[in-house]
Short mmCIF file of C-alpha atoms in Angstrom, two decimals:
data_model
loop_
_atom_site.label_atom_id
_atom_site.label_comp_id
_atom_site.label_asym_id
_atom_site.label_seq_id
_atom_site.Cartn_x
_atom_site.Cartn_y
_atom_site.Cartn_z
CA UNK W 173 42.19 -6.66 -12.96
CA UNK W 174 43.43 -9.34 -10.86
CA UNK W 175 46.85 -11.29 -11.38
CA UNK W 176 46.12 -14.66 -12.42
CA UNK W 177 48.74 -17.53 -11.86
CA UNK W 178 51.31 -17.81 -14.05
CA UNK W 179 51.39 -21.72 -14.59
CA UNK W 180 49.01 -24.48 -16.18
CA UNK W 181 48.26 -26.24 -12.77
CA UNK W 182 47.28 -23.35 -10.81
CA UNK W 183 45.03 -21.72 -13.76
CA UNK W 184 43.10 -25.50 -14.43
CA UNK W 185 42.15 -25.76 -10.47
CA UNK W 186 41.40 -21.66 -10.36
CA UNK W 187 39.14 -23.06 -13.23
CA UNK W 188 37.64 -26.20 -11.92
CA UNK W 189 36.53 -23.97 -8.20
CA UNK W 190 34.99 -20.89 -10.78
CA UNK W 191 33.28 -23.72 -12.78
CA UNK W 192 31.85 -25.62 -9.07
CA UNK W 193 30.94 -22.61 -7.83
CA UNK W 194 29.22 -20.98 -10.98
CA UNK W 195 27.87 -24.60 -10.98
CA UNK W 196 26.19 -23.91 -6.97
CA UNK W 197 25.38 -20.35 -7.74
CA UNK W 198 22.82 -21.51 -11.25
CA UNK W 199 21.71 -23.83 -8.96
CA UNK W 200 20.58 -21.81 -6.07
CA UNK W 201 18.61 -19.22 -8.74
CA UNK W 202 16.53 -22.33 -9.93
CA UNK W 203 16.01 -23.38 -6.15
CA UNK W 204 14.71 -19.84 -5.79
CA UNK W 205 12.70 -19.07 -8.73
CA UNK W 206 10.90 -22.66 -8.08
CA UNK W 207 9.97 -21.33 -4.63
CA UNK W 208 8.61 -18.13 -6.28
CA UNK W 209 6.59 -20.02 -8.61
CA UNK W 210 4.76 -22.38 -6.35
CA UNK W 211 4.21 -19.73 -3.09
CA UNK W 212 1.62 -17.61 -3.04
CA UNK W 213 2.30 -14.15 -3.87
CA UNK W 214 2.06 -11.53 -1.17
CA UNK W 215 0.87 -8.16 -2.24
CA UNK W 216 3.46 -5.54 -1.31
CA UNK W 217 3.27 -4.21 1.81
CA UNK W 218 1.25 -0.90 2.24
CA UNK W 219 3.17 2.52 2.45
CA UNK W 220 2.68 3.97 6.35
CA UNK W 221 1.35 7.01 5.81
CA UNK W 222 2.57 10.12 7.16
CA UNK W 223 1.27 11.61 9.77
CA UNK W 224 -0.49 14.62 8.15
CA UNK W 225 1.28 18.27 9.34
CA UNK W 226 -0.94 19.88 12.02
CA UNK W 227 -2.28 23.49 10.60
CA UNK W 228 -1.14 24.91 14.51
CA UNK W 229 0.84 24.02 16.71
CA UNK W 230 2.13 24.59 20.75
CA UNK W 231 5.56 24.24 21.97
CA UNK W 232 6.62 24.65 25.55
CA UNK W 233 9.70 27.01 25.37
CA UNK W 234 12.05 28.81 27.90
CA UNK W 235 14.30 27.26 30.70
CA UNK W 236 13.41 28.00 34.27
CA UNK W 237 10.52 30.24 32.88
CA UNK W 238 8.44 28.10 30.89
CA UNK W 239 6.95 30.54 27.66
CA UNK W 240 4.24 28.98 25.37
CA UNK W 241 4.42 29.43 21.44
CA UNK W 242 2.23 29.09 19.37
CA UNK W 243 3.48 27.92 15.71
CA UNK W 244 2.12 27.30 12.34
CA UNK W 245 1.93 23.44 11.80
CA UNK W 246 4.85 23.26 8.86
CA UNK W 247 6.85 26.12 11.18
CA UNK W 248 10.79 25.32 10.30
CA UNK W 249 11.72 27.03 13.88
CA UNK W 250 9.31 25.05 15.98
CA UNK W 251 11.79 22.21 16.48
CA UNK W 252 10.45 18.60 17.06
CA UNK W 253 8.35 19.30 20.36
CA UNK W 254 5.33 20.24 18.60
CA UNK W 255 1.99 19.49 20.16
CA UNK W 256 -1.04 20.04 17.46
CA UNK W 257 -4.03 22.33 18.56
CA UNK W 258 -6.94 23.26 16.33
CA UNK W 259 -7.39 27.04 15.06
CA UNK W 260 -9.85 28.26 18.00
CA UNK W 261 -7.41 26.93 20.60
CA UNK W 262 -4.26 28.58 19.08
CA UNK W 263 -6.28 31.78 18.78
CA UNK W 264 -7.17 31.07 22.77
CA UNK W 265 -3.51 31.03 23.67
CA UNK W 266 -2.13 33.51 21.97
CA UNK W 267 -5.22 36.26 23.39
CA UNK W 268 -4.13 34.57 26.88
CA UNK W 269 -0.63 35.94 26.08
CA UNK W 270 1.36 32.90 24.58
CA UNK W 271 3.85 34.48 22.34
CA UNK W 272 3.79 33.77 18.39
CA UNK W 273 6.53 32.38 16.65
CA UNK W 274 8.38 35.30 14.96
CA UNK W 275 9.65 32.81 11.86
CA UNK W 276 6.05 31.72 11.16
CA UNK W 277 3.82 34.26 12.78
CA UNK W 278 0.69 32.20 12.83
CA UNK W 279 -1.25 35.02 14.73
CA UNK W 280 -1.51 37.20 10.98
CA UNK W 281 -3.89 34.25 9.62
CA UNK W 282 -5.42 33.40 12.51
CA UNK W 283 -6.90 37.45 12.44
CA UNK W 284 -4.67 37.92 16.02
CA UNK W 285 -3.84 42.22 16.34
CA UNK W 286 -0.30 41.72 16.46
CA UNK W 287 1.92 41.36 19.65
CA UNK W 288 2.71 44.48 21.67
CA UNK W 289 6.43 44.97 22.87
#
């Protein structure tokens, strides 16, 4: 709690400013709520949507020797570099020897034999 003055003077003009300013603040909400009542109401704005998670995905991996991976789309190893490809192309990359994500392993739904060593 705060300290409040001790003497008469000090607590009547601590009480005058709280009254003037509860005075300004009443004042303002009617101000407001007669601006609400005679504008037009705006709908809400629309949620964005989210951009829906690609089913496969391609990353460009590797430093100095670039390696391809191929990802599911909802992969939590792919990182933020995904680029989305549909089912046929993923298959496509990974029979041209782009590697599969070991976290994910998209290649086991996508009917891929499994990579050799």
């Amino acid at each position: 709690m705060y300290d409040l003055p001790p003497d008469l003077d000090r607590l009547r003009t601590l009480e005058t400013w709280l009254t003037l300013t509860l005075d300004r603040v009443r004042q303002q909400i009617k101000n407001v709520e007669q601006r609400q009542q005679t504008a037009p109401q705006d709908p809400p704005p629309a949620p964005t949507p989210r951009p829906r998670t690609p089913d496969w995905a391609i990353v460009q991996t590797g430093i100095g020797t670039p390696t391809t991976e191929i990802h599911r789309g909802d992969c939590w190893a792919a990182g933020k570099t995904l680029t989305p490809i549909t089912a046929e192309r993923a298959r496509a990359e990974l029979a041209d020897g782009a590697k599969p994500c070991d976290a994910c392993r998209p290649d086991r739904p996508l009917g891929m034999p499994p990579p050799q060593p």
